Coordinates of C-alpha atoms and ligand atoms in Angstrom, one line a residue:
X3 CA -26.7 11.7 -70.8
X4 CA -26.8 15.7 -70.5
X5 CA -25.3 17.0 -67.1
X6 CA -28.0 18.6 -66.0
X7 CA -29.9 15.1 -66.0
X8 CA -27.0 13.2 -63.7
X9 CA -27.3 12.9 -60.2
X10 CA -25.5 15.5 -58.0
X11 CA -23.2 15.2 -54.8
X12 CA -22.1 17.7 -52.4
X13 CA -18.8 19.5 -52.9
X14 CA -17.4 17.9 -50.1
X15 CA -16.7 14.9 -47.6
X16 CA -16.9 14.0 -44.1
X17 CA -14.1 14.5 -41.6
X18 CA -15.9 14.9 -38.2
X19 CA -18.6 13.3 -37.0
X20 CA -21.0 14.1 -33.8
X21 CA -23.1 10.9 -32.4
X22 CA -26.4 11.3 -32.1
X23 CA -29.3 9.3 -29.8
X24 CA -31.9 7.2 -30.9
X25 CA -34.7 7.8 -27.7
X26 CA -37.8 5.4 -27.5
X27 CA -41.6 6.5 -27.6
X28 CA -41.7 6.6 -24.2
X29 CA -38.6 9.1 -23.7
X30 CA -39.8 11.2 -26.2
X31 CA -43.4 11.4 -24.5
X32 CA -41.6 12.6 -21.1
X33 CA -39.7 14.9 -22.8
X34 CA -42.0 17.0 -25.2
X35 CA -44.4 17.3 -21.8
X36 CA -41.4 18.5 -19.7
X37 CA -40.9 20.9 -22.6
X38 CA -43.9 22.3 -22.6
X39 CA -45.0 21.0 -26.1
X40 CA -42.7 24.0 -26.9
X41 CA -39.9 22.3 -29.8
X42 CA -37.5 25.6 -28.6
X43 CA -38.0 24.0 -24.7
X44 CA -36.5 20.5 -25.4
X45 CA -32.9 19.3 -24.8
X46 CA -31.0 19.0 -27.6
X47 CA -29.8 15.1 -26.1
X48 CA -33.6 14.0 -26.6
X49 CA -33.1 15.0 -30.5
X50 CA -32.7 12.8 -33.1
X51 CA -32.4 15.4 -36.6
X52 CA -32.6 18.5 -35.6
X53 CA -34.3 20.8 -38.5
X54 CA -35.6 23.5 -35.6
X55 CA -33.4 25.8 -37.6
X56 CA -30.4 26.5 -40.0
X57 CA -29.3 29.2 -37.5
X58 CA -26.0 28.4 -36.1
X59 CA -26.4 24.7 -36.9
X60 CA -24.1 25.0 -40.0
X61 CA -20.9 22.5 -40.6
X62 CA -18.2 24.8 -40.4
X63 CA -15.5 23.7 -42.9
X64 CA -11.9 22.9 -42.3
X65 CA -10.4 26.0 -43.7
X66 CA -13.3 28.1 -40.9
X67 CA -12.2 25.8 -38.1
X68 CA -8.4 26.5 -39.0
X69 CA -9.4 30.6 -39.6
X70 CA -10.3 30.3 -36.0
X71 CA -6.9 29.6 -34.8
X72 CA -5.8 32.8 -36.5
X73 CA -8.2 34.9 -34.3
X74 CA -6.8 37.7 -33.5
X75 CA -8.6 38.4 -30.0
X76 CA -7.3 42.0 -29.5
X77 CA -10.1 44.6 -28.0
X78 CA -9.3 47.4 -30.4
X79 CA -8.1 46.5 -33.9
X80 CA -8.3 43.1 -34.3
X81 CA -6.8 42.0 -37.5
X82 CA -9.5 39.4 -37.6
X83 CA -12.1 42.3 -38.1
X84 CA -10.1 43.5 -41.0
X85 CA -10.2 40.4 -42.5
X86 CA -14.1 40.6 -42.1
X87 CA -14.6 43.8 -42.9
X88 CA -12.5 43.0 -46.4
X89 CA -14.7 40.1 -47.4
X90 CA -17.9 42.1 -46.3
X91 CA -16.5 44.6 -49.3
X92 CA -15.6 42.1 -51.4
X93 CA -18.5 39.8 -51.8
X94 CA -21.4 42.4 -50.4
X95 CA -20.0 45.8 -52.1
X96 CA -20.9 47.7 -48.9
X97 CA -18.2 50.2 -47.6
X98 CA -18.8 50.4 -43.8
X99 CA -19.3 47.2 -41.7
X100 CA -20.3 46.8 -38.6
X101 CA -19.6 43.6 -37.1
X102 CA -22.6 42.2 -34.1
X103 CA -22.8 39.6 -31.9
X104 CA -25.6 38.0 -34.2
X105 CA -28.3 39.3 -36.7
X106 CA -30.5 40.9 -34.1
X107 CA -27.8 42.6 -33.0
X108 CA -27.8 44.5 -36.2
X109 CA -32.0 44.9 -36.5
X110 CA -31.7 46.7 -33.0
X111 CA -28.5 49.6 -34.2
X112 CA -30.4 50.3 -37.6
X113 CA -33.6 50.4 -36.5
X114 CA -32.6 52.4 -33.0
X115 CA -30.6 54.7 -35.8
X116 CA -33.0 55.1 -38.6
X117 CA -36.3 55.1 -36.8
X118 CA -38.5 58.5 -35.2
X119 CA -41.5 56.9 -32.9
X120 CA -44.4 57.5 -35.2
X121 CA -42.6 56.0 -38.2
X122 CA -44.0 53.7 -40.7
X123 CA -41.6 50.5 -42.0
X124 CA -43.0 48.7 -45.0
X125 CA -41.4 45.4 -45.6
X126 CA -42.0 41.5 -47.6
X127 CA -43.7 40.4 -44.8
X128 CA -42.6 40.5 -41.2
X129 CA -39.8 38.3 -39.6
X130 CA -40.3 37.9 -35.8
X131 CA -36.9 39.7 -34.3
X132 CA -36.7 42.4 -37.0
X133 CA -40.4 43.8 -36.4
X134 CA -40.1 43.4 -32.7
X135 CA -36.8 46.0 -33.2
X136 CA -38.9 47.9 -35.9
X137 CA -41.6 48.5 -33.1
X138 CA -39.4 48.9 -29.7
X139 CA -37.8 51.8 -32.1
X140 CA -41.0 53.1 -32.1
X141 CA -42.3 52.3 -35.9
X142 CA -45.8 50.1 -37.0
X143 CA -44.2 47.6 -39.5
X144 CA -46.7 47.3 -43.3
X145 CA -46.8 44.3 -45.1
X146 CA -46.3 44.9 -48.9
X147 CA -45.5 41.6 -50.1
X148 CA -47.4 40.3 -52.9
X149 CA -50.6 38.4 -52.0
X150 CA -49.4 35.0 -53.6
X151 CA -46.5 35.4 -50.8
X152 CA -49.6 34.4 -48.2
X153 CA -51.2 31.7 -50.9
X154 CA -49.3 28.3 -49.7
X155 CA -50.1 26.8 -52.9
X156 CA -49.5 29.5 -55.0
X157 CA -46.8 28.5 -57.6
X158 CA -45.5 32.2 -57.8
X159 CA -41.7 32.1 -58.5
X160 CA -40.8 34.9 -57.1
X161 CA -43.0 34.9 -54.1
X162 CA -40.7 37.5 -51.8
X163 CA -41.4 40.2 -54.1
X164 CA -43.1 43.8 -53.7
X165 CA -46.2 45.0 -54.6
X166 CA -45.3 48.6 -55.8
X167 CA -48.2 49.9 -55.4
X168 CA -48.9 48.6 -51.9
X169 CA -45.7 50.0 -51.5
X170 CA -46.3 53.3 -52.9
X171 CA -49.4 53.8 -51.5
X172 CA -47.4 53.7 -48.2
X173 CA -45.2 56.2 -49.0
X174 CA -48.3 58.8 -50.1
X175 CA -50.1 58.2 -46.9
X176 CA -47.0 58.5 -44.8
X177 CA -44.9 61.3 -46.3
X178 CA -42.2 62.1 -44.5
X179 CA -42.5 59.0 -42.3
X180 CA -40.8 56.2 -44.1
X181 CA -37.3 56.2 -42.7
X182 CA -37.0 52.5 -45.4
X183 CA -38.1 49.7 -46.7
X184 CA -36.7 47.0 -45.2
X185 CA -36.5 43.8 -47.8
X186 CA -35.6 40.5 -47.0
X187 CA -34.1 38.0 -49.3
X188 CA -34.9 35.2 -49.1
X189 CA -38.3 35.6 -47.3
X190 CA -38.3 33.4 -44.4
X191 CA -42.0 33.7 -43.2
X192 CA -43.1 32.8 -46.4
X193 CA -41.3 29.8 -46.8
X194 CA -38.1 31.1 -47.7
X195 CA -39.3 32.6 -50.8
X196 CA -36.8 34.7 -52.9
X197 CA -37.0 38.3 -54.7
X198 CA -36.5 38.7 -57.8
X199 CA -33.8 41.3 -59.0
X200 CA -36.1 43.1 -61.0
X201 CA -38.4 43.6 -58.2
X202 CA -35.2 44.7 -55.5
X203 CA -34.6 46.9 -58.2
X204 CA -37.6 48.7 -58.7
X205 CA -37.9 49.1 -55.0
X206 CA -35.0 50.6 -54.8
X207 CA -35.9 52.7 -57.7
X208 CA -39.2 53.4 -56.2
X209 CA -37.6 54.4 -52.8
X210 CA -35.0 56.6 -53.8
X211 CA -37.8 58.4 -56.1
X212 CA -39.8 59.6 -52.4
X213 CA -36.2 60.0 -50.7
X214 CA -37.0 56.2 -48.4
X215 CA -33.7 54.2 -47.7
X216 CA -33.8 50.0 -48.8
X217 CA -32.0 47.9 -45.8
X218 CA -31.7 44.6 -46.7
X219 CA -31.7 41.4 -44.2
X220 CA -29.3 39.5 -46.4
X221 CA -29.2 36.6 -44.1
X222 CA -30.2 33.8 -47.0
X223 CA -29.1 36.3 -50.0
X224 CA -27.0 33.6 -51.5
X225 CA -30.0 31.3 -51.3
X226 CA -31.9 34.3 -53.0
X227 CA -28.9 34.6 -55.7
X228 CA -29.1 31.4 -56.7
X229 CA -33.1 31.1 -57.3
X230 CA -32.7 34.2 -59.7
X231 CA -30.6 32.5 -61.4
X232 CA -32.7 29.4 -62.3
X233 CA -35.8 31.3 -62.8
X234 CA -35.4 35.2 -63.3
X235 CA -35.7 35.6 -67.7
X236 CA -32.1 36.8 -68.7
X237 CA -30.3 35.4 -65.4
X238 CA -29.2 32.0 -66.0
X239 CA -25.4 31.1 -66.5
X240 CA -24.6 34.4 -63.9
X241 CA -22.7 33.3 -60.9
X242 CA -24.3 33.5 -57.8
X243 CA -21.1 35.8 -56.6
X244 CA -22.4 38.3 -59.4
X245 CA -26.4 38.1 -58.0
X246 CA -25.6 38.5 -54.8
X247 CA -23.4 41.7 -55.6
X248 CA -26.2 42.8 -57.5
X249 CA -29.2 42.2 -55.1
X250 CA -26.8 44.4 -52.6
X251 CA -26.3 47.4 -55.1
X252 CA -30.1 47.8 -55.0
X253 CA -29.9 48.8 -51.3
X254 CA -28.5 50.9 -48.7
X255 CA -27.1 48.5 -46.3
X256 CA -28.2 45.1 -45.1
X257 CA -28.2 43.7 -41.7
X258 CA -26.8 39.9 -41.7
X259 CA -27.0 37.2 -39.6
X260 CA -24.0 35.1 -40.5
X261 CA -25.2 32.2 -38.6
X262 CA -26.8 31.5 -41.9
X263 CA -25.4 31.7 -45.6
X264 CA -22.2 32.8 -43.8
X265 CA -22.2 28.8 -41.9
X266 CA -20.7 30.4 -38.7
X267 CA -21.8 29.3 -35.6
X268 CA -22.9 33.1 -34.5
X269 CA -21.8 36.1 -35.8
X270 CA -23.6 39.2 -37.3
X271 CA -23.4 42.4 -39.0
X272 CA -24.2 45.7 -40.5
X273 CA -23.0 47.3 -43.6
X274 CA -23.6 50.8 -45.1
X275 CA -23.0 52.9 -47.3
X276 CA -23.7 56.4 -45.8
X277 CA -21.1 56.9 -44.0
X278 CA -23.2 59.4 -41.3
X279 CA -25.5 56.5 -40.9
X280 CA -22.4 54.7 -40.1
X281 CA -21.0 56.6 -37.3
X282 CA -24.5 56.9 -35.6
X283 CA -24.6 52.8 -35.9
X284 CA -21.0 52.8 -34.6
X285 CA -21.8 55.0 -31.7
X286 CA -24.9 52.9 -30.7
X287 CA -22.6 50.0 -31.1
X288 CA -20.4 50.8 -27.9
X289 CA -23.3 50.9 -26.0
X290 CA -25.0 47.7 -27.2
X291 CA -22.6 45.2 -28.6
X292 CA -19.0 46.3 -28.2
X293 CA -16.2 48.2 -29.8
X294 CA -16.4 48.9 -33.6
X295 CA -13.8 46.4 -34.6
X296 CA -15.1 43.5 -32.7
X297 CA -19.0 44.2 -31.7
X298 CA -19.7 41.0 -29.8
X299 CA -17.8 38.7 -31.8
X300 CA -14.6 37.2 -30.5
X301 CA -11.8 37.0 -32.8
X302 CA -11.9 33.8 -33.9
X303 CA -15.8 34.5 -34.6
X304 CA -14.5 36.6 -37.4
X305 CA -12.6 34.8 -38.8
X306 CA -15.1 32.1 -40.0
X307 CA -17.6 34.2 -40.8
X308 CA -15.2 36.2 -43.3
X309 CA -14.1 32.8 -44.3
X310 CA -17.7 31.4 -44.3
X311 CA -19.1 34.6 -46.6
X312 CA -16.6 33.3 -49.3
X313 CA -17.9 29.7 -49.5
X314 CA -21.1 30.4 -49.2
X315 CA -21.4 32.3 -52.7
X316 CA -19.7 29.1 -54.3
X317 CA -22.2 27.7 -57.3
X318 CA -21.7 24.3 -56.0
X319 CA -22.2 24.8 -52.5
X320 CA -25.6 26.8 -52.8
X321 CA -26.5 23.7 -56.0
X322 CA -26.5 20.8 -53.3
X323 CA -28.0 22.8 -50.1
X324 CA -30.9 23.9 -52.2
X325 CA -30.7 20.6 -54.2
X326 CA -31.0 18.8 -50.8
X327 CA -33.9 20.8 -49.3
X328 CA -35.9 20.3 -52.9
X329 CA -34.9 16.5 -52.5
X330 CA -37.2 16.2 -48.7
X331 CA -39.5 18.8 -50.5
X332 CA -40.2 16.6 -53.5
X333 CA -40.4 13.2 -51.6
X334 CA -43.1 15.0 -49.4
X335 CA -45.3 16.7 -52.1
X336 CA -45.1 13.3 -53.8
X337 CA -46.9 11.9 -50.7
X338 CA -49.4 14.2 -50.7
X339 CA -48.7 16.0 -48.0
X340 CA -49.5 19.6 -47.8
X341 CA -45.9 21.9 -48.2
X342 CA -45.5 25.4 -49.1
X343 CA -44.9 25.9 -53.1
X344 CA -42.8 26.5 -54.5
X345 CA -40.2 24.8 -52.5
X346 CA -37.9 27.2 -50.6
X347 CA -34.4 27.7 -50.0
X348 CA -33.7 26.7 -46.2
X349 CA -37.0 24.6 -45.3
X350 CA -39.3 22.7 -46.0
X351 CA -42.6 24.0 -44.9
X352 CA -45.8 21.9 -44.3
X353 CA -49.0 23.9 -44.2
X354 CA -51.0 22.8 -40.7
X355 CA -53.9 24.6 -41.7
X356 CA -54.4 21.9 -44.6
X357 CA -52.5 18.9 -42.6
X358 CA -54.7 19.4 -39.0
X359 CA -58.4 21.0 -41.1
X360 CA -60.2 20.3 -37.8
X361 CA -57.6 22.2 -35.4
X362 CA -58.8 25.6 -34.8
X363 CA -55.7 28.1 -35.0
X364 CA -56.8 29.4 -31.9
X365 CA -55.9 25.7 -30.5
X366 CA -52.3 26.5 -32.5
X367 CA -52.5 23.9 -34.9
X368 CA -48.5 24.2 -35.9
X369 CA -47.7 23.7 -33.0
X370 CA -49.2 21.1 -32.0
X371 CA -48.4 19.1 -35.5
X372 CA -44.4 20.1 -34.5
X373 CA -45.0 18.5 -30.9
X374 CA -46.6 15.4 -32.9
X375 CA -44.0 15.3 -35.3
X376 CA -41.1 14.8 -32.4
X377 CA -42.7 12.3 -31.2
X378 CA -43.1 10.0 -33.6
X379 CA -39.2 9.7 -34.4
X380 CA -37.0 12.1 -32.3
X381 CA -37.2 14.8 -35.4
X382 CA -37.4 18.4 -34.0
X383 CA -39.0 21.0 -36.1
X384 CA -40.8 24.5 -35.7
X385 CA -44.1 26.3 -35.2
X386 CA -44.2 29.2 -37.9
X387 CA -48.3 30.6 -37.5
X388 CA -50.1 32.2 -35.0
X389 CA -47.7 31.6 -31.9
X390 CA -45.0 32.9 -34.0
X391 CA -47.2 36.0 -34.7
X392 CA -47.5 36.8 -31.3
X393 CA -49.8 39.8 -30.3
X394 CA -50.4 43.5 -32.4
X395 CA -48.5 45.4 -30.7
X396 CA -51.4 48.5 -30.3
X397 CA -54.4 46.5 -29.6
X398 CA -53.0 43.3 -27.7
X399 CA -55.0 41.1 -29.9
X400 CA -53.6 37.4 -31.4
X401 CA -52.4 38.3 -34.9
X402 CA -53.5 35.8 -37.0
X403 CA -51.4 35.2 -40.2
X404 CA -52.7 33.3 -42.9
X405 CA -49.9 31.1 -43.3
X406 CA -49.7 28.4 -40.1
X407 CA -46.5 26.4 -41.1
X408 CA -44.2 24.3 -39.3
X409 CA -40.8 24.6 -40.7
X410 CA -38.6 21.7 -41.0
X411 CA -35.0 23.7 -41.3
X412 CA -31.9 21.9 -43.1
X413 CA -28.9 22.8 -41.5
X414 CA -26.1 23.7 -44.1
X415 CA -23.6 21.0 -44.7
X416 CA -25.1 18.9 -41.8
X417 CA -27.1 15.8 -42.7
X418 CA -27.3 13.1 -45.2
X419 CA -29.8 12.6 -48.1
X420 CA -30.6 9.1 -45.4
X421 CA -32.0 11.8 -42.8
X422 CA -33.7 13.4 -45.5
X423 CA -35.5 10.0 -46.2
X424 CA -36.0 9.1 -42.3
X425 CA -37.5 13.0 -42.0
X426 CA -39.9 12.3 -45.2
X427 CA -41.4 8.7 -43.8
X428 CA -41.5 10.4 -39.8
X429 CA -43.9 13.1 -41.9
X430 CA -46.0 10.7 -43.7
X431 CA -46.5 8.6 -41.0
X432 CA -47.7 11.7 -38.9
X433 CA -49.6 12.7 -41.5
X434 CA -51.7 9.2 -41.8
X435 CA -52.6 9.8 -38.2
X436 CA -53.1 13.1 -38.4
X437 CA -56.6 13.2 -37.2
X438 CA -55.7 12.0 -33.9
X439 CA -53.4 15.2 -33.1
X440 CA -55.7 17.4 -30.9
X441 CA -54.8 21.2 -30.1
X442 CA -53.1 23.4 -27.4
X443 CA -53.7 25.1 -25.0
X444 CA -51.0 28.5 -23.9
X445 CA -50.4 28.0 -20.5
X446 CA -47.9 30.1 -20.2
X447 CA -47.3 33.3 -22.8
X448 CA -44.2 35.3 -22.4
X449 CA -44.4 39.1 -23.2
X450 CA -41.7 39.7 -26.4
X451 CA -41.1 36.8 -29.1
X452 CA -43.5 34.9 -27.2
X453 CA -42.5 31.7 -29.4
X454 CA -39.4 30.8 -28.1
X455 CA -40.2 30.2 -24.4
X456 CA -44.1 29.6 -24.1
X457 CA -45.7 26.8 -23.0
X458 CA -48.6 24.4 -23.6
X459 CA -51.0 21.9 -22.7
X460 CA -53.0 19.2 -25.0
X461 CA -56.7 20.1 -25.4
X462 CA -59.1 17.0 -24.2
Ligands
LIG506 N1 -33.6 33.4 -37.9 C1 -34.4 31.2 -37.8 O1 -34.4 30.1 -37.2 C2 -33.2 32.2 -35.8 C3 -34.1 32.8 -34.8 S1 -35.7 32.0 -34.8 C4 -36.7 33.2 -34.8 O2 -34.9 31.4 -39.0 C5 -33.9 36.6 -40.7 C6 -34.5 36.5 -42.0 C7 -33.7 35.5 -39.8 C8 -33.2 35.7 -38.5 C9 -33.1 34.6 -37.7 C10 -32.7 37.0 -38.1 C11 -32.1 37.2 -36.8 C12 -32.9 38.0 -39.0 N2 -33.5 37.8 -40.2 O3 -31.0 34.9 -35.0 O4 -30.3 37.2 -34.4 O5 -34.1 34.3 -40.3 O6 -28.8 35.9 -35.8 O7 -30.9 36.7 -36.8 C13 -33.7 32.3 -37.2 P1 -30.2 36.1 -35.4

């Protein structure tokens, strides 16, 4: 039989393992109403498999957990930071770096540095923390993804990519008022939808050409790498090591949250190449996260995410994460149910607007279908639509994105292909009921990032 036909298993086994609790119906009822119908509001002891996000959640490995015995915990030149800052330039190609406490703590220096109040920032599609910096900095974030990014059936395979002209047309209108473009990879809002290289490139190209920076958030870049490889023309048989290098040298500098590909538990930074840009950053850094050569992270922190950066650009690491998100992707869109296409690289993302037809997104449909979905067995996903939206930042009003998803998040490194299969019947069984789940109602809305705290009621 060819390889590529034989099953797959993940490049490593089991050493530790962390009990988890099965609750009843009952339990679970009391506990989604005490949290507000809010999945960010419950206690993690009333969760069964816990896909509210890959942030953090990550299995470190035995050679991270032994890195963080090295620590070096000095304040001011912590030979843990020089360790980090190394791999950064290794794997990345970026010559400053700028270690913060977690990938916000980047979006807030670069956009504090880069941005003039007035400013425009153009972007594939928003992600919640980085256009709330964008806007405190002063700036009105633009969408220029491509339209198939806000199709959820669209079968675009490269669904994180630019429209150049949308993108150019922002730069005409806006001359002298485009500090950059700030480019994710992979896309999260979208479904964790990847960019091709081509695309990065011509932005880059495109940029340069009107005198606009590229920052990259290269929080999933691996998981970008690896999709350009299986489906960019010409990329196939390149490591995912050489992608990511390359998907870096079409930008300026990148903000990370190494919480992610990086599989540290937190841990962020920012890498440049401008070494003016730098400084400023640096500055800003005292005054936000901490001194240059630790910025929020302890020691030990550093040291598994420099470790963590290495393995995550491994070919056979990125094979079975990706391999088992496709494997609860495909189980689902077998069933029928309505998921986000293609399949994406850290979730799988059911579309609520096609699951719940007679919810109203003004009665937040994803979020109620997240709430329904913990109760039926304990599994805790995440509202991705209008609550995540939150309100324009000018008028007040409820954005209203097109895409209302719930995001079922694989941890890296974390679960079994057996949760995979208890998370794929909990969703089928929800979704043969489905027309029993009712609405929300906000009863209580915070001001900023409104969708980690707020709280809800069932509609009658
Ligand atoms: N992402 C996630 O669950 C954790 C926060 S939930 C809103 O997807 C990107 C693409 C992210 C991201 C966090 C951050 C911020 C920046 N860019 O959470 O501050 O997905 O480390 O990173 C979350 P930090």
């Amino acid at each position: 039989m060819p390889l590529e036909r034989r099953s797959w298993a993940e490049p490593f086994k089991i050493k530790v393992v962390e009990h988890v609790r099965i609750t009843t119906h009952e339990q679970r009822e009391r506990a989604i109403a005490e949290a507000g119908y809010n999945t960010f509001l419950l206690r993690s002891r009333d969760v069964y498999i816990d896909l509210l996000t890959d942030s953090g959640t990550g299995a470190m490995s035995d050679r991270q957990w032994s890195g963080m015995m090295l620590g070096d915990e000095a304040y001011a030149g912590s030979e843990s930071f020089y360790r980090l800052e190394a791999a950064v330039r290794r794997v990345y190609g970026y010559t400053h770096v700028i270690p913060t406490h977690q990938g916000r703590g980047a979006e807030n220096i670069i956009s504090r540095v880069l941005i003039q109040p007035g400013d425009v920032v153009p972007g594939n599609m928003y992600f919640t923390t980085t256009r709330l910096h964008q806007e405190m900095a002063g700036a009105r974030f633009v969408d220029v993804i491509i339209d198939e990014a806000h199709d959820s059936s669209s079968e675009h395979p490269f669904k994180g990519d630019v429209d150049l002209n949308k993108l150019e047309r922002v730069f005409q209108e806006n001359p002298g008022r485009v500090p950059y473009v700030s480019v994710a990879a992979t896309v999260n809002m979208a479904g964790g939808q990847p960019i091709s290289l081509a695309n990065m490139r011509a932005v880059y190209e495109l940029a340069h050409r009107y005198g606009v920076k590229v920052i990259l958030d290269a929080t999933r870049v691996a998981e970008n790498a690896w999709f350009i490889q299986q489906r960019e023309p010409g990329q196939l048989g390149r490591s995912v090591a050489e992608l990511v290098k390359d998907l870096c040298a079409a930008s300026d500098g990148c903000t990370m949250s190494a919480k992610k590909d990086p599989i540290a538990n937190i841990g962020g930074f920012l890498a440049l190449n401008d070494a003016a840009i730098a400084e400023a950053a640096c500055n800003l850094l005292v005054v936000f996260e901490g001194l240059h050569t630790y910025g929020g992270m302890a020691g030990r922190d550093m040291e598994a995410v420099a470790i963590g950066i290495e393995e995550s650009i491994q070919d056979d690491h990125i094979r079975a994460r990706i391999g088992q998100v496709l494997y609860l992707g495909e189980k689902l869109r077998k069933a029928g149910v309505p998921i986000v296409l293609p399949i994406g690289g850290h979730g799988i993302f059911l579309d609520a607007r096609a699951f719940l037809p007679h919810v109203p997104q003004e009665h937040y449909p994803a979020q109620a279908l997240a709430a329904a979905l913990y109760l039926d067995a304990g599994i805790r996903a995440m509202e991705r639509g209008i609550v995540s939206a939150g309100r324009d930042a000018v008028t007040g009003e409820e954005r209203k994105p097109k895409l209302e998803l719930v995001r079922l998040t694989i941890p890296r490194r974390v679960y079994t292909q057996a949760h995979m299969d208890v998370t794929a019947e909990s969703v089928c069984e929800v979704f043969e009921q489905r027309e029993s789940i009712r609405g929300l109602r906000m009863t209580f809305e915070p001001k900023l990032l409104r969708f980690f705290q707020a709280r809800f009621e069932p509609r009658q």
